[in-house]
XYZ file of C-alpha atoms in Angstrom:
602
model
C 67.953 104.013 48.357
C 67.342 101.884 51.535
C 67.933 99.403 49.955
C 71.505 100.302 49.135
C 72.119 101.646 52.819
C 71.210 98.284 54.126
C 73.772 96.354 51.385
C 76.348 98.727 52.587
C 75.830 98.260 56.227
C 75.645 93.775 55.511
C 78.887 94.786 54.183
C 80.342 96.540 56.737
C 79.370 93.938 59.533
C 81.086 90.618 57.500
C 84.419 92.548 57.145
C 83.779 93.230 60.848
C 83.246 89.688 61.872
C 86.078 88.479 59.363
C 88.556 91.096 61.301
C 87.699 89.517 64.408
C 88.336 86.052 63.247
C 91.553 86.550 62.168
C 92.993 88.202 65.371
C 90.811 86.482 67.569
C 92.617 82.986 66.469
C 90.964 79.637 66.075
C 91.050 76.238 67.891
C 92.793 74.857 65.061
C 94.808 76.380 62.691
C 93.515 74.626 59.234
C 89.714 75.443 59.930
C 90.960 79.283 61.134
C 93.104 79.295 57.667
C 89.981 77.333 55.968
C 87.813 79.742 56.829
C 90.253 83.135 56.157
C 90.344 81.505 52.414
C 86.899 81.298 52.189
C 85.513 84.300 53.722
C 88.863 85.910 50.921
C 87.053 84.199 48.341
C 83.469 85.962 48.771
C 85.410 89.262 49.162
C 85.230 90.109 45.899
C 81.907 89.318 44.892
C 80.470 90.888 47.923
C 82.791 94.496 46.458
C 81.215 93.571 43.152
C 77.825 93.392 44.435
C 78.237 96.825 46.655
C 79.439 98.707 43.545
C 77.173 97.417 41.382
C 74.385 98.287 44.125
C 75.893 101.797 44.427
C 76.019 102.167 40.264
C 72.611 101.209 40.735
C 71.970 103.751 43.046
C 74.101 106.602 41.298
C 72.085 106.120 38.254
C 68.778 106.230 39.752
C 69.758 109.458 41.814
C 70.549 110.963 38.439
C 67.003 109.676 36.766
C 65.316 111.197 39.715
C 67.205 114.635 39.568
C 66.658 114.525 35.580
C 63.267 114.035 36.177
C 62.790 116.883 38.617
C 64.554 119.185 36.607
C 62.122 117.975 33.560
C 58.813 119.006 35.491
C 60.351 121.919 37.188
C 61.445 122.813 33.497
C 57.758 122.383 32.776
C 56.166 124.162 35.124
C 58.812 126.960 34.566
C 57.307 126.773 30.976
C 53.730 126.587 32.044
C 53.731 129.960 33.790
C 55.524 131.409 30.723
C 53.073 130.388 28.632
C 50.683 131.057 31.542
C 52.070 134.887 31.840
C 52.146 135.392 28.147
C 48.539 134.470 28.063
C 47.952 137.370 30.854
C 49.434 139.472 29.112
C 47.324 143.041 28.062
C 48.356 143.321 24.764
C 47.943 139.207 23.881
C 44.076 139.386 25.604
C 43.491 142.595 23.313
C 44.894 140.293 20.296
C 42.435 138.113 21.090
C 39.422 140.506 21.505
C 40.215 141.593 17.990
C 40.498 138.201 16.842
C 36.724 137.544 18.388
C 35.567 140.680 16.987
C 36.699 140.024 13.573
C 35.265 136.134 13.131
C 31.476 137.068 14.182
C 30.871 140.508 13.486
C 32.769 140.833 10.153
C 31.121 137.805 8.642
C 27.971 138.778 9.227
C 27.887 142.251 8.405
C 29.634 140.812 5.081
C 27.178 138.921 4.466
C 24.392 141.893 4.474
C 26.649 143.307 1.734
C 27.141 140.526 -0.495
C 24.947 140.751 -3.947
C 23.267 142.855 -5.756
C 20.101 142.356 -2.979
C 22.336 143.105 -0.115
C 21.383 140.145 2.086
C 18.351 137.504 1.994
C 14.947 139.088 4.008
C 12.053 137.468 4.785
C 9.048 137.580 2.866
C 5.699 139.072 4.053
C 5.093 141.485 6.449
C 4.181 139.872 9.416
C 7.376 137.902 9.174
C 9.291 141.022 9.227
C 7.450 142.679 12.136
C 7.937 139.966 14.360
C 11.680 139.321 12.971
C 12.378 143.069 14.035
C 10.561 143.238 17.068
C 12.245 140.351 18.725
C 15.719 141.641 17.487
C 15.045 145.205 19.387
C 13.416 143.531 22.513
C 16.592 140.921 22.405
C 18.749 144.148 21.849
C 18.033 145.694 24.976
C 17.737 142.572 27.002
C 21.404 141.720 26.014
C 22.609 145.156 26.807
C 21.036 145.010 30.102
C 22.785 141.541 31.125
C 25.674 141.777 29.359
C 27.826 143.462 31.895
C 26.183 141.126 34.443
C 27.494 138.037 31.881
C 30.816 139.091 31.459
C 31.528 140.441 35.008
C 29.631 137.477 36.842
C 30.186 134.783 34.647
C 33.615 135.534 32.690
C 34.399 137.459 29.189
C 34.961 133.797 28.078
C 31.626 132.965 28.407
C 30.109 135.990 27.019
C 32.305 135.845 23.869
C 31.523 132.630 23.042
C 27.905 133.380 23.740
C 28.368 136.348 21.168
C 30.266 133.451 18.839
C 27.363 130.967 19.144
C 24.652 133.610 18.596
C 26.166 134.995 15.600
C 26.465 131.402 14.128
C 22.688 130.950 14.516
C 22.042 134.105 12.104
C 24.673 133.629 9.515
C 23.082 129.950 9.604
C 19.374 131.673 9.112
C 20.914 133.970 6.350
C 22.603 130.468 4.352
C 19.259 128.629 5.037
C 17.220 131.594 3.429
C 19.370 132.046 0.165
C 18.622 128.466 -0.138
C 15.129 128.660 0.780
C 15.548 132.015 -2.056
C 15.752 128.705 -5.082
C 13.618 125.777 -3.194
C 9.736 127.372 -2.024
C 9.248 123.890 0.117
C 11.387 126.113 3.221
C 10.059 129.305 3.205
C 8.324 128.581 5.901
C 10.735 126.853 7.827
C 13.419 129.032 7.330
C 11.444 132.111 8.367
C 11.275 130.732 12.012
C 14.586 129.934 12.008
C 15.399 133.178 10.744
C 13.249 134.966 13.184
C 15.311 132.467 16.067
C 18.712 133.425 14.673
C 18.110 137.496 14.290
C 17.040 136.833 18.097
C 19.946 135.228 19.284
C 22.160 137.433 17.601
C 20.601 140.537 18.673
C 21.033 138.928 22.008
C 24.478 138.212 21.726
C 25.621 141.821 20.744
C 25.704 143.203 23.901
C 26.675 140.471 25.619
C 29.737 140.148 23.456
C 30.583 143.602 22.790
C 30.550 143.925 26.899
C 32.756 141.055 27.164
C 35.238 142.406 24.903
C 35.177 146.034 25.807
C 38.009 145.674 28.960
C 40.166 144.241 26.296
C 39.881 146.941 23.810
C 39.311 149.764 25.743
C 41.017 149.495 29.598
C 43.992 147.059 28.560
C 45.987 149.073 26.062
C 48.180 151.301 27.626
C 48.102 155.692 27.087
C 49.954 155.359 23.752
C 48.183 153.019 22.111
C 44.669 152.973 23.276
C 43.869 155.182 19.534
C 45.514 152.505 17.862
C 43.831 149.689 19.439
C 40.435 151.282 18.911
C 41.326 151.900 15.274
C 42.161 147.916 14.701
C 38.888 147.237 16.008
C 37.505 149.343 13.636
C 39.167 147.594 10.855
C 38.623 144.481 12.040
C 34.524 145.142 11.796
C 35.237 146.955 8.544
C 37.694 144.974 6.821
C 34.809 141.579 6.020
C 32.593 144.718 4.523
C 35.363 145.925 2.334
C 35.768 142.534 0.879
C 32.149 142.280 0.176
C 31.879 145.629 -1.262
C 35.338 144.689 -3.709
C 33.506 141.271 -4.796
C 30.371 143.945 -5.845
C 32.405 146.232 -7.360
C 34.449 143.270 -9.443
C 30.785 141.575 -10.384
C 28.963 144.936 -11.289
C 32.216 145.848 -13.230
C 32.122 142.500 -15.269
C 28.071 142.509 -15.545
C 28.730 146.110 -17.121
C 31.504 144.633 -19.640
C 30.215 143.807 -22.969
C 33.023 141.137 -23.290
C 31.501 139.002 -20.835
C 27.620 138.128 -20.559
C 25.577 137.940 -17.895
C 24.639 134.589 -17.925
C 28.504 133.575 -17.200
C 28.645 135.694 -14.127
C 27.662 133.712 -11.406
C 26.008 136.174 -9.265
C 23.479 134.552 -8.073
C 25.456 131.948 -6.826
C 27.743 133.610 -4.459
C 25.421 134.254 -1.742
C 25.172 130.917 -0.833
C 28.885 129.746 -0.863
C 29.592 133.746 0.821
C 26.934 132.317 3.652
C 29.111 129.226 4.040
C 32.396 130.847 4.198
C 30.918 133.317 6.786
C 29.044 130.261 8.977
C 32.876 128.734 9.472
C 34.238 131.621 10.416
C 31.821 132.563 12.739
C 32.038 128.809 14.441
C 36.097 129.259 14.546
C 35.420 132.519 16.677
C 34.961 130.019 19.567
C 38.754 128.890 19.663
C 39.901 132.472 20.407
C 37.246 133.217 22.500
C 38.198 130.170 25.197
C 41.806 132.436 25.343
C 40.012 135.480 27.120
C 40.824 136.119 31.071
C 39.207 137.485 33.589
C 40.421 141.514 34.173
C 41.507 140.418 37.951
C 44.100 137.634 36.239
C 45.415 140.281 33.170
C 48.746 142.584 33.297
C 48.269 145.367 32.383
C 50.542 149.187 31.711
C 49.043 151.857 33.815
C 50.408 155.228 33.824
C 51.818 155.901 37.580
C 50.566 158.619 39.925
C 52.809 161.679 38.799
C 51.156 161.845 35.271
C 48.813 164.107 36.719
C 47.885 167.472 34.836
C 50.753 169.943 35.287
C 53.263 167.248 35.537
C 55.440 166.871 32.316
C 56.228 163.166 32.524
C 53.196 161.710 30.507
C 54.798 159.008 29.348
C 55.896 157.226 32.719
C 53.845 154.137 32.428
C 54.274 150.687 35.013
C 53.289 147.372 34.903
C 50.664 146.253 37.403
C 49.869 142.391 38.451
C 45.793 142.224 39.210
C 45.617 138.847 41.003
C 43.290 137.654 43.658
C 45.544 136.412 46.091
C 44.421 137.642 49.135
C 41.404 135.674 49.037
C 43.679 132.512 47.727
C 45.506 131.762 50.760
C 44.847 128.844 53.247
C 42.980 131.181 55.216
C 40.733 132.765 52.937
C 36.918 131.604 52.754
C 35.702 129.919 50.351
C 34.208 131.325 46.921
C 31.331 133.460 47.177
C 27.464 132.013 45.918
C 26.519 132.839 42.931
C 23.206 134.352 44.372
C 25.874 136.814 46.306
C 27.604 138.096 43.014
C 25.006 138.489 41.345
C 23.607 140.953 44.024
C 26.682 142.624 44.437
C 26.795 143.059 40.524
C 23.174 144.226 40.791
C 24.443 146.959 43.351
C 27.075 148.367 41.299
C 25.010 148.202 37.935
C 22.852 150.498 39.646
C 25.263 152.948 40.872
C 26.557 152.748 37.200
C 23.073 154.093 36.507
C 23.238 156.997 38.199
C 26.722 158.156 37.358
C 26.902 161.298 35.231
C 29.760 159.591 33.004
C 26.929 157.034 31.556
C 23.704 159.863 31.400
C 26.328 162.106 29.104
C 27.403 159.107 27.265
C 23.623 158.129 26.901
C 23.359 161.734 25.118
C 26.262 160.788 22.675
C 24.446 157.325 21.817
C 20.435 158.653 21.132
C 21.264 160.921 18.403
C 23.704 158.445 17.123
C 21.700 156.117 16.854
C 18.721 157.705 15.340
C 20.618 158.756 12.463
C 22.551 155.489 12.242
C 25.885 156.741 13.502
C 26.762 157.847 9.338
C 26.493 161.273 7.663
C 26.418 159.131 4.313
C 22.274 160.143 5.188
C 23.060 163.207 3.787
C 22.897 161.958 0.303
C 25.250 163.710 -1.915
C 23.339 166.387 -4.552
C 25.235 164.240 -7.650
C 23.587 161.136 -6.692
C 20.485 160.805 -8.767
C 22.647 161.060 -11.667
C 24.064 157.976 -10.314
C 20.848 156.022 -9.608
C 20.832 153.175 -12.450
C 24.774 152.614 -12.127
C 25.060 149.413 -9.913
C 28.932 150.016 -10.946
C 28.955 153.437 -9.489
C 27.246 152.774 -6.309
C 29.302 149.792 -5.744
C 32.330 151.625 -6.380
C 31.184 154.991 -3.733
C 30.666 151.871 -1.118
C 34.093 150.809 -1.175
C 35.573 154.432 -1.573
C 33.523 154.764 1.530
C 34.616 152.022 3.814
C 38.326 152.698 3.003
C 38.493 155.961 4.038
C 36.663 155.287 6.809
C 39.398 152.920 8.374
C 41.945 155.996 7.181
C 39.871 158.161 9.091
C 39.808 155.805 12.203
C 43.638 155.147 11.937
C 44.276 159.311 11.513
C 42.113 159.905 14.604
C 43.889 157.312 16.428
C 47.350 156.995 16.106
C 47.969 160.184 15.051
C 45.910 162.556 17.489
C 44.432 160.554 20.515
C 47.916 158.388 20.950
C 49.766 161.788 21.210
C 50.329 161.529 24.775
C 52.897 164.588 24.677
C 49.193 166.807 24.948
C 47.209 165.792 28.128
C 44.007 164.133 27.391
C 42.032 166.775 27.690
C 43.723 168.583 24.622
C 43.691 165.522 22.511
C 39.848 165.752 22.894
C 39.378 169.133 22.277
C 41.857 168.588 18.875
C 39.809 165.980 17.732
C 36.507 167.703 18.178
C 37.630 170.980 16.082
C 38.965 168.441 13.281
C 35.621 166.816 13.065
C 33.666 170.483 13.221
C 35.549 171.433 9.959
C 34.868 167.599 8.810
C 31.402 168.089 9.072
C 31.194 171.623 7.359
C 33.139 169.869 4.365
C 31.126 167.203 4.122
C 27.885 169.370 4.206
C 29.449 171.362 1.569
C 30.164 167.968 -0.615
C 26.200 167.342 -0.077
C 24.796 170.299 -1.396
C 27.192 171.134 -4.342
C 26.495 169.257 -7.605
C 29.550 169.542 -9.425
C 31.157 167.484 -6.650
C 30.662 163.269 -7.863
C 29.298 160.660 -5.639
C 33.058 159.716 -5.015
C 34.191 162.584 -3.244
C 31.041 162.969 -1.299
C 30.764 159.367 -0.083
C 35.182 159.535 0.599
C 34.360 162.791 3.209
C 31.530 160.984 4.448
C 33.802 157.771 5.649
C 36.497 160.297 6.882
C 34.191 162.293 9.350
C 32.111 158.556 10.400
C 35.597 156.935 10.899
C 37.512 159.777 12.883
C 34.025 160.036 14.514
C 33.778 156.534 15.761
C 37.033 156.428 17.402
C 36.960 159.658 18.737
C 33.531 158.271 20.931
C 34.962 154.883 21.580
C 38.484 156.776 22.791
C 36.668 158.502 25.076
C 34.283 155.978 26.244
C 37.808 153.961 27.550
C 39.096 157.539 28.563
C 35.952 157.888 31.259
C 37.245 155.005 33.261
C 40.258 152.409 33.866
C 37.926 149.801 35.653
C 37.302 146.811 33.065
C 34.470 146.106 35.598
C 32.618 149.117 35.160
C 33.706 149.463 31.710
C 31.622 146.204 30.646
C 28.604 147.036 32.415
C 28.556 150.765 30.839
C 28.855 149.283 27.110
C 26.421 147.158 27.998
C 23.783 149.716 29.186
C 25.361 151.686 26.209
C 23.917 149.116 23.822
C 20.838 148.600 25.564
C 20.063 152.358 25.369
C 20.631 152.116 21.691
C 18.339 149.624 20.966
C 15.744 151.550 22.729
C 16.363 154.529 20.185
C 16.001 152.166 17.469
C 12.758 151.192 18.815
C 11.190 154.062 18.945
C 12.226 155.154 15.860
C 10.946 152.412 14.269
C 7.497 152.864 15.949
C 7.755 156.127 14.605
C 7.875 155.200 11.553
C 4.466 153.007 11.778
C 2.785 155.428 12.610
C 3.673 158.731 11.195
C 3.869 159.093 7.745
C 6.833 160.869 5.877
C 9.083 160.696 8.737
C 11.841 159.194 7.091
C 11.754 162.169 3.761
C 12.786 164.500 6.670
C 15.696 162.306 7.862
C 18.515 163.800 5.967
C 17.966 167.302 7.750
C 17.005 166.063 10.925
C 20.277 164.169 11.016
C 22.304 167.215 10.451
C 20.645 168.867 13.685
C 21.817 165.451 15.510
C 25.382 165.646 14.647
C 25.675 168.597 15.824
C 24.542 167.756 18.876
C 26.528 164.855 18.860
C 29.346 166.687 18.521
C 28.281 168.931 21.364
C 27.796 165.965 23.757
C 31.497 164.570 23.160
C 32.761 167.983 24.405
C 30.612 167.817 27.658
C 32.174 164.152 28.059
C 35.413 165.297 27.915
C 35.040 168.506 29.961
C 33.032 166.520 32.927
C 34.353 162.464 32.901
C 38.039 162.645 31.231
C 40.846 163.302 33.205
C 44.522 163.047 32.179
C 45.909 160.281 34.685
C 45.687 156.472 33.779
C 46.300 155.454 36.899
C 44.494 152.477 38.360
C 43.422 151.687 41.857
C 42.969 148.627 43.289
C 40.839 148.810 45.891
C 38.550 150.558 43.664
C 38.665 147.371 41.545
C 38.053 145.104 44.393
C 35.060 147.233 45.246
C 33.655 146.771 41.305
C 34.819 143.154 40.939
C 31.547 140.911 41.860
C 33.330 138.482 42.926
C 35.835 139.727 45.276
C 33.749 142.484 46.636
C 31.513 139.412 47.823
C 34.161 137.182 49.021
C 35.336 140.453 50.653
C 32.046 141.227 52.342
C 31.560 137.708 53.136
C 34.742 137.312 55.179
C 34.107 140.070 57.080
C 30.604 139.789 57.767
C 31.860 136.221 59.309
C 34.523 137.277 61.437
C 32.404 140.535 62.638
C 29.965 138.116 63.804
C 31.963 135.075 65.391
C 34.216 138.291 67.416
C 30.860 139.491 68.404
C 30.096 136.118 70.001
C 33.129 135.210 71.199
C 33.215 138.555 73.602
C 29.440 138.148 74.202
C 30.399 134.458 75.838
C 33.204 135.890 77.357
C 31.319 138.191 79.185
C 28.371 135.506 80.419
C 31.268 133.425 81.438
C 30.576 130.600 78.922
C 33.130 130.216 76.105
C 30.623 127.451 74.206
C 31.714 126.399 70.506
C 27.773 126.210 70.017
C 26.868 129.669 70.017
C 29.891 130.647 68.030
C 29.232 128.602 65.530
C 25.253 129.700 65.513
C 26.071 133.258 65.424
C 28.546 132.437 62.386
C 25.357 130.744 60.546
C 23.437 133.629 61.408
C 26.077 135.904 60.056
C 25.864 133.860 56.954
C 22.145 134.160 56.760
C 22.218 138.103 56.882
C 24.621 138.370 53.937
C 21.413 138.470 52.003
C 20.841 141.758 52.964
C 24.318 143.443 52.468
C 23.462 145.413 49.564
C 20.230 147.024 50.736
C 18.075 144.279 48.535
């Protein structure tokens, strides 16, 4: 472009000086009309070259606009995409999507075959294979909300991801090791490594994906989201229990033999199968967001009980940009999240919301969550029918997701009832649930079928009922990761001691069918108290609450203001002595640094 100005202006200064020839005269008339016929002669080039200068000039002007408007396009694009990634409802997509590629495959896995899963051999192999998965269990639930809050969901689901890979890969290595004795003894490390890594990675994961499933969906379709991640851990088992069902059903034929039914075959290329799907779990898991950097539906402050409007729901932008301007300090040290997240894990600790939820989880998990332990009257007539039992297994799991999806969409997403309501509904359908199912139990004219398809109903509308209301006790994905995670590590405990238990005391387990009926009961009885004491109808969300559980803006929070406490404090100190010194202001605002240490009473 200067360049062009400065042709323009050359231009400008010959006609100029060819103006002033002319009128000015000459000392001789042929050099003045000479020199008017030459100067008329480079006219027309000189025009030439100006418009072809300005041409020039146009066209580049319009190649600079057209690229402007290309990157502004794409950056217009970017935060699209960027926005549509932030998005609640995409980020709870993708939890599902996590969920389904490591914990399907390898509970599929455990189902494939008429051995249900490749074990170790010998006894000491299995003792120390199941005490490192419980002591990994509760370690994971411990720092799981730590990983996910500290470190990013990201990380902790593809933590979860990689840990689940190592135990599918232990379970394919053993149903080889099943055909070749040379790596028994290798694979039993490894085996012992990946049920460890795995066990590790539960809670980790399941605390990483919790805010997605159970804080992101808005009030009408929190049941439904909790029901999809029901069926997405359920649906890999039904497929396993349909390829037992098809093989015991063609083992049982008498047109086909045995020998051409490649059972024992399966497991291996079912291990494969499961180990890719497990490793793809890491694409979708590099898609999760913080909960600071997700939008998200809240319900707004008039949905309070008494009001009518329960449906009045707004959008709500969590970003961090009042510590992103040019005047905000920089990102907090690591060492200072991870106290901050140490302070709030322990005021999660002694919340009432998590000591009632702890009462849900020990019974639950002592009787494995599953009134199937019952054990219908009519199934000892079923004992040597591998057709049968197959068959009741997939009866089972697919009434348990119609179960889950009743309880969900149909009775927790009614947000025309207050919460409150929705609870107590759900708790008198599972009372009659569990009277019907004891009644399948201990009548023998009912079949295996029926008993095993009231069984999945009760588990299913059971198991979203308790995960509806652990996302109905708070709106803070903060908090809400850190209480799955304790959640987990508390039921890993219970497994613990009930498998010391049974070491050391003899017939416990011929006693389990009636204990577990006392324990749903009381199960049932510890959902109420949740409801009546942590579950309010309002899903309305408050910021500064989630500053104050956010690790890392409650520390860059804290920071800042420890920092500018401390350099006012020295700046009126100086004032006062009469010395206004950039020294001690900048000492006392070290020494205000120094003390952070000690913000959280550690």
């Amino acid at each position: 472009m200067q360049r062009v100005k400065n042709a323009f202006s050359i231009t400008k200064g010959n006609k100029g000086r060819r103006v002033g020839v002319e009128t000015g005269g000459g000392d001789g008339g042929g050099n003045a009309n000479g020199g008017d016929a030459a100067e008329d002669r480079q006219q027309p080039a000189e025009d030439a070259r100006a418009l072809a200068l300005r041409a020039v000039s146009v066209t580049r002007d319009t190649a600079v606009r057209t690229a402007v408007a290309y990157s502004e396009f794409d950056v217009r694009r970017e935060r699209a995409t960027v926005r549509v990634a932030a998005s609640g409802g995409v980020q709870t997509g993708v939890a599902l999507a996590v969920v389904v590629l490591t914990v399907g495959p390898c509970a599929a896995l455990n189902h494939v075959g008429t051995t249900g899963g490749a074990w170790l051999e010998g006894a000491t192999a299995l003792y120390v294979a199941q005490a490192c998965v419980l002591a990994f269990g509760v370690l994971g639930g411990l720092v799981g909300g730590l990983v996910a809050n500290v470190f990013g969901p990201r990380v902790a689901a593809s933590y979860g991801g990689a840990a689940y890979a190592c135990l599918v890969g232990a379970q394919a290595y053993l149903y080889r090791a099943a055909n070749r004795a040379s790596l028994r003894a290798g694979s039993g490390k490894f085996a012992v490594f990946g049920a460890a890594a795995a066990a590790l990675g539960v809670g980790v994961l399941a605390a990483g994906v919790a805010p997605a499933l159970l804080t992101f969906p808005s009030e009408r379709r929190r049941g439904g989201v909790v029901a999809l991640a029901l069926l997405a851990v359920t649906l890999p088992d039904i497929a396993a229990a349909a390829y037992n069902v098809v093989s015991a059903w063609l083992l049982a034929s008498a047109d086909v033999a045995p020998s051409n039914v490649p059972v024992k075959e399966a497991p291996s290329l079912a291990a494969l199968v499961c180990l890719l799907l497990t490793l793809v779990s890491l694409v979708p898991a590099l898609f999760l967001l913080r909960p600071s950097k997700v939008r998200v539906l809240r319900f707004s402050r008039d949905s309070q009980p008494g009001h009518h409007n329960h449906n009045h729901e707004y959008e709500q932008d969590q970003e961090e940009e009042e510590f992103q301007d040019a005047a905000a300090p920089p990102p907090p040290s690591l060492l200072l999240m991870l106290r901050s997240e140490f302070h709030h894990a322990g005021l999660i600790l002694r919340s009432k919301s998590l000591g009632l939820l702890a009462a849900c989880v020990v019974p639950l998990a002592y009787y494995g969550g599953s009134v199937a332990i019952f054990g219908p009257t009519s199934a000892s007539a079923y004992a040597n029918s591998q057709r049968a039992l197959s068959l009741s297994t997939l009866i089972y799991l697919v009434v348990y997701v119609i179960g889950a999806t009743f309880a969900g969409v149909t009775i927790l997403d009614n947000t025309r009832h207050p919460r409150q309501r929705r609870a107590r509904m759900a708790s008198a359908i599972l009372l009659v649930l569990l009277i019907v199912s004891l009644v399948f139990s201990f009548i023998s004219s009912v079949t295996i079928y029926g008993s095993y398809a009231i069984y999945g109903l009760f588990d299913g509308f059971m198991h979203a009922y308790f995960l509806w209301l652990l996302g109905a006790t708070t709106n803070n994905p903060y908090k809400q990761a850190r209480t799955v995670g304790f959640l987990y590590a508390i039921y890993y405990l219970v497994i613990t001691f009930k498998y010391i238990l049974e070491l050391n005391v003899q017939n416990t387990t011929k006693y389990d069918n009636r204990v577990s009926i006392g324990l749903t009961l009381i199960t049932l009885i510890m959902l109420g108290s949740v409801n009546f004491h942590c579950v309010s109808d309002t899903c309305d969300y408050d910021s500064k609450d989630d500053d104050e559980l956010n690790p890392v803006l409650h520390a860059a929070k804290y920071s800042s203001s420890n920092i500018n406490n401390n350099a006012n404090n020295s700046v009126e100190s100086n004032l006062e002595n009469g010395t206004m010194g950039t020294t001690s202001t900048s000492d006392s605002t070290l020494k205000g640094t120094s003390q952070n240490k000690s913000a959280f009473g550690f």
